[in-house]
Coordinates of N, CA and C in Angstrom, one line a residue:
M10 N -23.7 50.0 28.9 CA -23.5 49.6 27.5 C -24.6 48.7 27.0
S11 N -25.2 48.9 25.8 CA -26.2 48.0 25.3 C -25.7 46.8 24.8
Q12 N -26.6 45.8 24.5 CA -26.1 44.5 23.9 C -25.5 44.7 22.6
S13 N -26.1 45.6 21.8 CA -25.5 45.9 20.5 C -24.1 46.5 20.5
D14 N -23.9 47.4 21.5 CA -22.5 48.0 21.6 C -21.5 46.9 22.1
A15 N -21.9 46.1 23.1 CA -21.0 45.1 23.6 C -20.6 44.1 22.5
L16 N -21.7 43.7 21.8 CA -21.5 42.7 20.7 C -20.6 43.3 19.6
D17 N -20.8 44.6 19.3 CA -20.1 45.3 18.2 C -18.6 45.3 18.6
D18 N -18.3 45.6 19.9 CA -16.9 45.7 20.3 C -16.2 44.4 20.2
W19 N -16.9 43.3 20.7 CA -16.3 42.0 20.6 C -16.0 41.5 19.2
I20 N -17.0 41.7 18.3 CA -16.8 41.3 16.9 C -15.7 42.1 16.2
R21 N -15.6 43.4 16.5 CA -14.6 44.3 16.0 C -13.2 43.8 16.3
L22 N -13.0 43.4 17.6 CA -11.8 42.8 18.0 C -11.4 41.5 17.3
K23 N -12.5 40.7 17.1 CA -12.3 39.4 16.5 C -11.9 39.6 15.0
V24 N -12.6 40.5 14.3 CA -12.3 40.8 12.9 C -10.9 41.4 12.7
S25 N -10.5 42.3 13.7 CA -9.2 42.9 13.6 C -8.1 41.8 13.8
A26 N -8.4 40.8 14.7 CA -7.4 39.8 14.9 C -7.2 38.9 13.7
L27 N -8.3 38.8 12.9 CA -8.3 38.0 11.7 C -7.7 38.8 10.5
L28 N -7.3 40.0 10.8 CA -6.7 40.9 9.8 C -7.6 41.2 8.6
L29 N -8.9 41.3 9.0 CA -10.0 41.7 8.0 C -10.4 43.1 8.2
D30 N -11.1 43.7 7.2 CA -11.5 45.1 7.3 C -12.7 45.2 8.3
E31 N -12.4 46.0 9.4 CA -13.4 46.1 10.5 C -14.7 46.6 10.0
D32 N -14.7 47.7 9.3 CA -15.9 48.4 8.8 C -16.7 47.5 7.9
V33 N -16.1 46.7 7.1 CA -16.8 45.8 6.2 C -17.4 44.6 6.9
Y34 N -16.7 44.0 7.7 CA -17.1 42.7 8.3 C -17.9 42.8 9.6
T35 N -17.6 43.8 10.4 CA -18.2 43.9 11.8 C -19.7 43.9 11.7
E36 N -20.3 44.9 10.9 CA -21.7 45.0 10.8 C -22.4 43.7 10.2
Y37 N -21.7 43.1 9.3 CA -22.3 42.0 8.6 C -22.4 40.8 9.6
V38 N -21.3 40.6 10.3 CA -21.3 39.5 11.3 C -22.2 39.7 12.5
K39 N -22.3 41.0 12.9 CA -23.3 41.3 13.9 C -24.7 41.0 13.5
G40 N -25.0 41.3 12.2 CA -26.3 41.0 11.7 C -26.6 39.5 11.7
M41 N -25.6 38.7 11.4 CA -25.8 37.3 11.5 C -26.1 36.8 12.9
L42 N -25.3 37.3 13.9 CA -25.5 36.9 15.3 C -26.8 37.4 15.9
Q43 N -27.4 38.5 15.4 CA -28.6 39.0 15.9 C -29.8 38.5 15.2
D44 N -29.7 37.6 14.2 CA -30.8 37.0 13.5 C -31.5 36.0 14.4
E45 N -32.7 36.4 14.8 CA -33.5 35.6 15.8 C -34.3 34.5 15.1
D46 N -34.1 34.3 13.8 CA -34.8 33.2 13.2 C -34.2 31.8 13.5
S47 N -33.0 31.9 14.1 CA -32.3 30.6 14.5 C -31.7 30.8 15.9
D48 N -31.4 29.7 16.5 CA -30.8 29.8 17.9 C -29.4 30.3 17.9
I49 N -28.9 30.6 19.1 CA -27.5 31.2 19.2 C -26.5 30.2 18.6
S50 N -26.6 28.9 18.9 CA -25.6 28.0 18.4 C -25.4 28.0 16.9
A51 N -26.6 28.1 16.2 CA -26.6 28.1 14.7 C -26.1 29.4 14.2
R52 N -26.4 30.5 14.9 CA -25.9 31.8 14.5 C -24.4 31.9 14.6
V53 N -23.9 31.4 15.7 CA -22.4 31.5 15.9 C -21.7 30.6 14.9
Q54 N -22.3 29.5 14.7 CA -21.6 28.6 13.7 C -21.6 29.2 12.3
N55 N -22.7 29.8 11.9 CA -22.7 30.5 10.6 C -21.7 31.6 10.5
A56 N -21.6 32.4 11.6 CA -20.6 33.5 11.6 C -19.2 33.0 11.6
C57 N -19.0 31.9 12.3 CA -17.6 31.3 12.4 C -17.2 30.8 11.0
D58 N -18.2 30.1 10.3 CA -17.8 29.6 9.0 C -17.6 30.8 8.0
F59 N -18.3 31.9 8.1 CA -18.2 33.0 7.2 C -16.8 33.6 7.5
L60 N -16.4 33.9 8.7 CA -15.1 34.5 9.0 C -13.9 33.5 8.6
Y61 N -14.2 32.3 8.8 CA -13.1 31.3 8.4 C -12.9 31.4 6.9
S62 N -14.0 31.5 6.1 CA -13.8 31.6 4.7 C -13.2 32.9 4.3
A63 N -13.6 34.0 4.9 CA -13.1 35.3 4.6 C -11.6 35.4 4.9
S64 N -11.1 34.8 6.0 CA -9.7 34.9 6.4 C -8.8 33.8 5.8
T65 N -9.4 32.9 5.0 CA -8.5 31.9 4.4 C -7.6 32.6 3.4
G66 N -6.4 32.3 3.5 CA -5.3 32.9 2.6 C -4.7 34.1 3.3
V67 N -5.4 34.6 4.3 CA -4.9 35.8 5.1 C -4.1 35.3 6.3
L68 N -4.7 34.3 7.0 CA -4.0 33.7 8.1 C -3.8 32.2 7.9
S69 N -3.0 31.6 8.6 CA -2.7 30.2 8.5 C -3.9 29.4 9.1
E70 N -4.1 28.2 8.8 CA -5.2 27.4 9.2 C -5.2 27.2 10.8
E71 N -4.0 27.1 11.3 CA -3.8 27.0 12.7 C -4.2 28.3 13.4
E72 N -3.9 29.4 12.9 CA -4.4 30.7 13.5 C -5.9 30.9 13.4
Q73 N -6.4 30.4 12.3 CA -7.9 30.5 12.1 C -8.6 29.6 13.1
K74 N -8.2 28.4 13.3 CA -8.8 27.5 14.3 C -8.7 28.1 15.7
K75 N -7.6 28.7 16.0 CA -7.4 29.3 17.3 C -8.3 30.5 17.6
L76 N -8.5 31.3 16.5 CA -9.3 32.5 16.7 C -10.8 32.2 16.5
L77 N -11.1 31.2 15.7 CA -12.5 30.9 15.4 C -13.0 29.6 16.0
D78 N -12.9 29.5 17.3 CA -13.4 28.3 18.1 C -14.9 28.6 18.3
A79 N -15.7 27.7 17.7 CA -17.2 27.9 17.7 C -17.7 27.8 19.1
G80 N -17.2 26.9 19.9 CA -17.7 26.7 21.3 C -17.3 27.9 22.2
E81 N -16.1 28.4 22.0 CA -15.7 29.6 22.7 C -16.5 30.8 22.3
M82 N -16.7 31.0 21.0 CA -17.5 32.1 20.5 C -18.9 32.1 21.0
E83 N -19.5 30.9 21.0 CA -20.9 30.8 21.5 C -21.0 31.2 22.9
A84 N -20.1 30.7 23.8 CA -20.1 31.1 25.2 C -20.0 32.6 25.4
K85 N -19.1 33.2 24.6 CA -19.0 34.7 24.7 C -20.2 35.4 24.3
V86 N -20.9 35.0 23.2 CA -22.1 35.6 22.8 C -23.2 35.5 23.9
K87 N -23.3 34.3 24.4 CA -24.3 34.0 25.5 C -24.0 34.9 26.7
E88 N -22.7 35.1 27.0 CA -22.3 35.9 28.1 C -22.8 37.4 27.9
I89 N -22.5 37.9 26.7 CA -22.9 39.2 26.4 C -24.4 39.4 26.5
V90 N -25.2 38.4 26.0 CA -26.6 38.5 26.0 C -27.1 38.5 27.5
A91 N -26.5 37.6 28.3 CA -26.9 37.5 29.7 C -26.6 38.8 30.5
D92 N -25.4 39.3 30.3 CA -25.0 40.5 31.0 C -25.9 41.7 30.6
T93 N -26.3 41.7 29.3 CA -27.2 42.8 28.8 C -28.6 42.7 29.4
Q94 N -29.0 41.4 29.5 CA -30.4 41.2 30.1 C -30.4 41.6 31.6
K95 N -29.3 41.3 32.3 CA -29.2 41.7 33.7 C -29.3 43.2 33.9
L96 N -28.5 43.8 33.0 CA -28.5 45.3 33.0 C -29.9 45.9 32.8
L97 N -30.6 45.3 31.8 CA -31.9 45.8 31.5 C -32.9 45.6 32.6
E98 N -32.8 44.4 33.3 CA -33.6 44.1 34.4 C -33.3 45.0 35.6
K99 N -32.1 45.3 35.8 CA -31.7 46.2 36.8 C -32.2 47.6 36.6
K100 N -32.2 48.1 35.3 CA -32.7 49.4 35.0 C -34.2 49.4 35.2
E101 N -34.9 48.3 34.8 CA -36.3 48.3 34.9 C -36.7 48.3 36.4
A102 N -36.0 47.5 37.2 CA -36.3 47.4 38.6 C -36.1 48.8 39.3
S103 N -35.1 49.5 38.8 CA -34.8 50.9 39.3 C -35.9 51.8 38.9
R104 N -36.4 51.7 37.7 CA -37.4 52.5 37.2 C -38.7 52.3 38.0
I105 N -39.1 51.0 38.2 CA -40.3 50.7 39.0 C -40.2 51.2 40.4
A106 N -39.0 51.0 41.0 CA -38.8 51.5 42.4 C -39.0 53.0 42.5
E107 N -38.5 53.7 41.5 CA -38.6 55.2 41.5 C -40.1 55.6 41.3
I108 N -40.8 54.8 40.5 CA -42.2 55.1 40.3 C -43.0 54.9 41.7
E109 N -42.7 53.7 42.3 CA -43.3 53.4 43.6 C -43.0 54.4 44.6
L110 N -41.7 54.9 44.7 CA -41.3 55.9 45.7 C -42.1 57.2 45.4
H111 N -42.2 57.5 44.1 CA -43.0 58.8 43.8 C -44.4 58.6 44.2
Q112 N -45.0 57.5 44.0 CA -46.4 57.2 44.4 C -46.6 57.3 45.9
I113 N -45.6 56.8 46.6 CA -45.7 56.8 48.1 C -45.6 58.3 48.6
R114 N -44.6 59.0 48.0 CA -44.5 60.4 48.4 C -45.8 61.2 48.1
L115 N -46.3 60.9 46.9 CA -47.6 61.6 46.5 C -48.7 61.3 47.5
Y116 N -48.8 60.0 47.8 CA -49.8 59.6 48.8 C -49.7 60.2 50.1
E117 N -48.4 60.3 50.6 CA -48.2 60.9 51.9 C -48.5 62.4 51.8
Q118 N -48.1 63.0 50.7 CA -48.4 64.5 50.5 C -49.9 64.7 50.5
E119 N -50.7 63.9 49.8 CA -52.1 64.0 49.8 C -52.8 63.8 51.1
K120 N -52.2 62.8 51.9 CA -52.7 62.5 53.2 C -52.5 63.6 54.2
R121 N -51.3 64.3 54.1 CA -51.0 65.4 54.9 C -52.0 66.6 54.6
A122 N -52.1 66.8 53.3 CA -53.0 67.9 52.8 C -54.5 67.6 53.3
A123 N -54.9 66.4 53.2 CA -56.3 66.1 53.7 C -56.4 66.3 55.2
K124 N -55.3 65.9 55.9 CA -55.3 66.1 57.4 C -55.4 67.6 57.7
V125 N -54.6 68.4 57.0 CA -54.6 69.8 57.3 C -56.0 70.4 56.9
A126 N -56.5 70.0 55.8 CA -57.9 70.5 55.4 C -58.9 70.1 56.4
C127 N -58.8 68.9 56.9 CA -59.8 68.4 57.9 C -59.7 69.2 59.2
A128 N -58.5 69.5 59.6 CA -58.3 70.2 60.8 C -58.8 71.7 60.7
K129 N -58.5 72.2 59.5 CA -59.0 73.6 59.2 C -60.5 73.6 59.2
E130 N -61.1 72.6 58.6 CA -62.6 72.5 58.5 C -63.2 72.5 59.9
Q131 N -62.6 71.6 60.8 CA -63.0 71.5 62.2 C -62.9 72.8 62.9
E132 N -61.7 73.5 62.7 CA -61.5 74.8 63.3 C -62.5 75.8 62.9
E133 N -62.8 75.8 61.6 CA -63.8 76.7 61.0 C -65.2 76.4 61.6
L134 N -65.5 75.1 61.8 CA -66.8 74.7 62.3 C -66.9 75.2 63.8
H135 N -65.9 75.0 64.6 CA -65.9 75.4 66.0 C -66.0 76.9 66.1
A136 N -65.3 77.6 65.2 CA -65.4 79.1 65.2 C -66.8 79.6 64.9
R137 N -67.4 78.9 63.9 CA -68.8 79.3 63.6 C -69.8 79.0 64.7
Q138 N -69.6 77.9 65.4 CA -70.4 77.5 66.5 C -70.4 78.6 67.6
K139 N -69.2 79.2 67.8 CA -69.0 80.1 68.9 C -69.5 81.5 68.5
M140 N -69.6 81.8 67.2 CA -70.0 83.1 66.8 C -71.5 83.5 67.1
H141 N -71.7 84.7 67.4 CA -73.1 85.2 67.5 C -73.8 85.2 66.1
P142 N -75.0 84.9 66.1 CA -75.7 84.8 64.8 C -75.5 86.1 63.9
D143 N -75.5 87.3 64.5 CA -75.3 88.5 63.8 C -73.9 88.5 63.2
E144 N -72.9 88.1 64.0 CA -71.5 88.1 63.5 C -71.4 87.1 62.4
L145 N -72.0 85.9 62.5 CA -71.9 84.9 61.5 C -72.6 85.4 60.2
A146 N -73.7 86.1 60.3 CA -74.4 86.6 59.1 C -73.5 87.7 58.4
R147 N -72.8 88.5 59.2 CA -72.0 89.5 58.7 C -70.8 88.9 57.9
R148 N -70.2 87.9 58.5 CA -69.1 87.2 57.9 C -69.5 86.5 56.6
D149 N -70.6 85.8 56.7 CA -71.1 85.1 55.5 C -71.4 86.1 54.4
F150 N -71.9 87.3 54.8 CA -72.3 88.3 53.8 C -71.0 88.8 53.0
L151 N -70.0 89.0 53.8 CA -68.7 89.5 53.2 C -68.2 88.5 52.2
I152 N -68.2 87.2 52.6 CA -67.7 86.1 51.7 C -68.6 86.0 50.5
R153 N -69.9 86.1 50.7 CA -70.8 85.9 49.5 C -70.9 87.1 48.6
E154 N -71.0 88.3 49.1 CA -71.2 89.5 48.3 C -69.9 90.1 47.8
Y155 N -68.8 90.0 48.5 CA -67.6 90.7 48.1 C -66.5 89.8 47.7
G156 N -66.7 88.5 47.7 CA -65.7 87.6 47.1 C -64.5 87.3 48.0
F157 N -64.6 87.6 49.3 CA -63.5 87.3 50.1 C -63.5 85.8 50.3
S158 N -62.3 85.1 50.3 CA -62.2 83.7 50.5 C -62.6 83.3 51.9
A159 N -63.0 82.0 52.1 CA -63.4 81.5 53.4 C -62.2 81.5 54.3
S160 N -61.0 81.6 53.8 CA -59.8 81.5 54.6 C -59.4 82.9 55.2
A161 N -60.2 83.9 54.8 CA -59.9 85.3 55.4 C -60.1 85.2 56.9
E162 N -59.3 86.1 57.6 CA -59.4 86.0 59.1 C -60.4 87.1 59.5
F163 N -61.2 86.8 60.6 CA -62.2 87.7 61.1 C -61.9 87.9 62.6
D164 N -62.3 89.1 63.1 CA -62.2 89.3 64.6 C -63.5 88.8 65.2
E165 N -63.6 89.0 66.5 CA -64.7 88.5 67.3 C -66.0 89.2 66.9
D166 N -66.0 90.3 66.2 CA -67.2 91.0 65.8 C -67.6 90.7 64.4
G167 N -66.8 89.8 63.7 CA -67.1 89.4 62.4 C -66.5 90.3 61.3
N168 N -65.6 91.2 61.7 CA -64.9 92.1 60.8 C -63.7 91.4 60.2
I169 N -63.4 91.7 59.0 CA -62.2 91.1 58.4 C -60.9 91.8 58.9
T170 N -60.0 91.0 59.3 CA -58.7 91.5 59.7 C -57.6 91.1 58.8
K171 N -57.8 90.1 58.0 CA -56.8 89.6 57.0 C -57.4 89.0 55.8
I172 N -56.9 89.3 54.6 CA -57.5 88.7 53.4 C -56.4 87.8 52.8
D173 N -56.8 86.6 52.5 CA -55.9 85.6 51.9 C -56.1 85.7 50.4
E174 N -55.3 86.4 49.7 CA -55.5 86.6 48.2 C -55.1 85.3 47.5
K175 N -56.0 84.7 46.8 CA -55.7 83.4 46.1 C -54.6 83.6 45.1
G176 N -53.7 82.7 45.0 CA -52.6 82.7 44.0 C -51.5 83.7 44.3
K177 N -51.5 84.3 45.5 CA -50.5 85.3 45.8 C -49.9 84.9 47.2
P178 N -48.6 84.6 47.2 CA -48.0 84.2 48.5 C -48.0 85.4 49.5
A179 N -47.9 85.1 50.8 CA -47.8 86.1 51.8 C -46.7 87.1 51.5
G180 N -46.9 88.4 51.6 CA -45.9 89.4 51.3 C -45.7 89.8 49.9
A181 N -46.5 89.1 49.0 CA -46.4 89.5 47.6 C -47.2 90.6 47.1
I182 N -48.2 91.0 48.0 CA -49.1 92.1 47.6 C -48.4 93.4 47.9
D183 N -48.3 94.3 47.0 CA -47.6 95.6 47.2 C -48.5 96.6 47.9
A184 N -47.9 97.7 48.1 CA -48.6 98.7 48.9 C -49.9 99.2 48.3
V185 N -49.9 99.3 47.0 CA -51.2 99.7 46.3 C -52.3 98.7 46.5
E186 N -51.9 97.4 46.4 CA -52.9 96.4 46.5 C -53.4 96.3 47.9
Q187 N -52.5 96.5 48.9 CA -52.9 96.5 50.3 C -53.9 97.6 50.6
N188 N -53.6 98.8 50.0 CA -54.6 99.9 50.2 C -55.9 99.6 49.6
T189 N -55.9 99.0 48.4 CA -57.1 98.6 47.7 C -57.9 97.6 48.6
N190 N -57.2 96.7 49.1 CA -57.9 95.7 50.0 C -58.5 96.3 51.2
K191 N -57.8 97.3 51.8 CA -58.3 98.0 53.0 C -59.6 98.7 52.6
L192 N -59.6 99.4 51.4 CA -60.7 100.1 50.9 C -61.9 99.2 50.7
R193 N -61.6 98.0 50.1 CA -62.7 97.0 49.9 C -63.3 96.6 51.2
V194 N -62.4 96.4 52.2 CA -62.9 96.0 53.5 C -63.8 97.0 54.1
H195 N -63.3 98.3 54.1 CA -64.1 99.4 54.7 C -65.4 99.6 53.9
Q196 N -65.4 99.5 52.6 CA -66.6 99.6 51.8 C -67.6 98.5 52.1
A197 N -67.0 97.3 52.3 CA -67.9 96.1 52.6 C -68.5 96.3 53.9
Q198 N -67.7 96.7 54.9 CA -68.3 96.8 56.3 C -69.3 98.0 56.3
A199 N -69.0 99.1 55.6 CA -69.9 100.2 55.5 C -71.2 99.7 54.9
G200 N -71.1 98.9 53.8 CA -72.3 98.4 53.2 C -73.1 97.5 54.1
I201 N -72.5 96.8 54.9 CA -73.2 95.9 55.9 C -73.9 96.8 56.9
R202 N -73.2 97.8 57.4 CA -73.8 98.6 58.4 C -75.1 99.3 57.8
E203 N -74.9 99.8 56.6 CA -76.0 100.5 56.0 C -77.2 99.6 55.7
K204 N -76.9 98.4 55.3 CA -77.9 97.4 55.0 C -78.6 97.0 56.3
M205 N -77.9 96.9 57.4 CA -78.4 96.5 58.7 C -79.3 97.7 59.2
K206 N -78.9 98.9 59.0 CA -79.7 100.1 59.3 C -81.1 100.1 58.6
V207 N -81.0 99.8 57.3 CA -82.2 99.8 56.5 C -83.1 98.7 57.0
E208 N -82.5 97.5 57.2 CA -83.4 96.4 57.6 C -84.0 96.6 59.0
H209 N -83.2 97.3 59.9 CA -83.7 97.7 61.2 C -84.9 98.6 61.1
A210 N -84.7 99.6 60.2 CA -85.8 100.6 60.0 C -87.0 99.9 59.5
K211 N -86.9 99.0 58.6 CA -88.0 98.3 58.0 C -88.7 97.5 59.2
K212 N -87.9 96.9 60.0 CA -88.4 96.1 61.1 C -89.2 96.9 62.1
V213 N -88.6 98.1 62.4 CA -89.3 99.0 63.3 C -90.6 99.5 62.7
A214 N -90.6 99.8 61.4 CA -91.8 100.3 60.7 C -92.8 99.2 60.7
R215 N -92.4 98.0 60.5 CA -93.3 96.8 60.4 C -93.9 96.6 61.8
E216 N -93.1 96.7 62.8 CA -93.7 96.5 64.2 C -94.7 97.6 64.5
K217 N -94.4 98.9 64.1 CA -95.3 100.0 64.4 C -96.6 99.7 63.7
E218 N -96.5 99.2 62.4 CA -97.7 99.0 61.6 C -98.5 97.9 62.3
L219 N -97.9 96.8 62.8 CA -98.6 95.8 63.5 C -99.3 96.2 64.7
L220 N -98.5 97.1 65.5 CA -99.1 97.6 66.7 C -100.3 98.5 66.5
E221 N -100.2 99.3 65.4 CA -101.3 100.2 65.0 C -102.5 99.4 64.6
K222 N -102.3 98.3 63.8 CA -103.4 97.4 63.4 C -104.1 96.8 64.6
D223 N -103.2 96.4 65.6 CA -103.7 95.7 66.8 C -104.6 96.7 67.6
R224 N -104.1 98.0 67.7 CA -104.8 99.0 68.5 C -106.2 99.3 67.8
L225 N -106.2 99.4 66.5 CA -107.4 99.6 65.8 C -108.4 98.5 66.0
R226 N -107.9 97.2 66.0 CA -108.7 96.1 66.1 C -109.4 96.0 67.5
K227 N -108.5 96.4 68.5 CA -109.1 96.4 69.9 C -110.1 97.5 70.1
E228 N -109.9 98.7 69.5 CA -110.9 99.8 69.6 C -112.2 99.4 68.9
K229 N -112.0 98.7 67.8 CA -113.2 98.3 67.0 C -114.0 97.3 67.8
A230 N -113.3 96.4 68.4 CA -114.0 95.4 69.3 C -114.6 96.0 70.5
K231 N -114.0 97.0 71.0 CA -114.5 97.7 72.2 C -115.8 98.4 71.9
R232 N -115.8 99.1 70.7 CA -117.0 99.8 70.3 C -118.2 98.9 70.0
R233 N -117.9 97.7 69.4 CA -118.9 96.7 69.2 C -119.6 96.3 70.5
T234 N -118.7 96.1 71.5 CA -119.1 95.6 72.8 C -120.0 96.6 73.5
Q235 N -119.6 97.9 73.4 CA -120.3 99.0 74.0 C -121.7 99.2 73.3
K236 N -121.7 99.0 72.0 CA -122.9 99.1 71.3 C -123.9 98.1 71.7
R237 N -123.4 96.8 71.8 CA -124.3 95.7 72.2 C -124.9 95.9 73.6
E238 N -124.0 96.4 74.5 CA -124.5 96.7 75.9 C -125.5 97.8 75.9
K239 N -125.3 98.8 75.1 CA -126.3 99.9 75.1 C -127.6 99.4 74.5
Q240 N -127.6 98.6 73.5 CA -128.8 98.0 73.0 C -129.6 97.2 74.0
R241 N -128.9 96.4 74.8 CA -129.5 95.6 75.8 C -130.1 96.5 76.9
G242 N -129.5 97.6 77.2 CA -130.0 98.5 78.2 C -131.3 99.2 77.8
C243 N -131.3 99.5 76.5 CA -132.5 100.2 76.0 C -133.7 99.2 75.9
G244 N -133.4 98.0 75.7 CA -134.5 97.0 75.6 C -135.1 96.8 77.0

């Protein structure tokens, strides 16, 4: 219950005991008691005087004095204010505690996520260190050229065995998507094999070209040597 509600209930009971109209006097007296331009003692005294004047002729003077004791009324108003303040402080403390708990949980969650990511990164690093350069090149090519995520699983030959589709939980990919993924894998691997064949053919051709150039160079050098020897013999 708020301070306004508690004060409203207490004033309404007081006005009712004075045999006055609750709807007319309750809000007016509450406004007087909530006027922060003066201290509580002055507010209570003003409200007490107002109610005394309003109830004159309705109740006897003895009944008025009994119901409108300024000291008793001031103590009650202060009690309501204090209780309300305690309630507000309790709510604020609860709110702060909830925020702190949320921050702690968030921190722990982030710490766990960082730990998992670090472990995964180390595992990935160890796996890469163990892979043959050709297997590593094939794996990196698939990731770079065909958009497979780094979390996809590869076998010991660098072939993809499992695709981790981003944004889709395990088991959410239907049969059509699975077939499409398999086709993508096969196409990707076929592309790699074809590319490796082309690169190998280029390498072989390049080596043949170098060997041929070396052979021609040696023959040319041999002919020059023979020519010089022949010239010396003739001289």
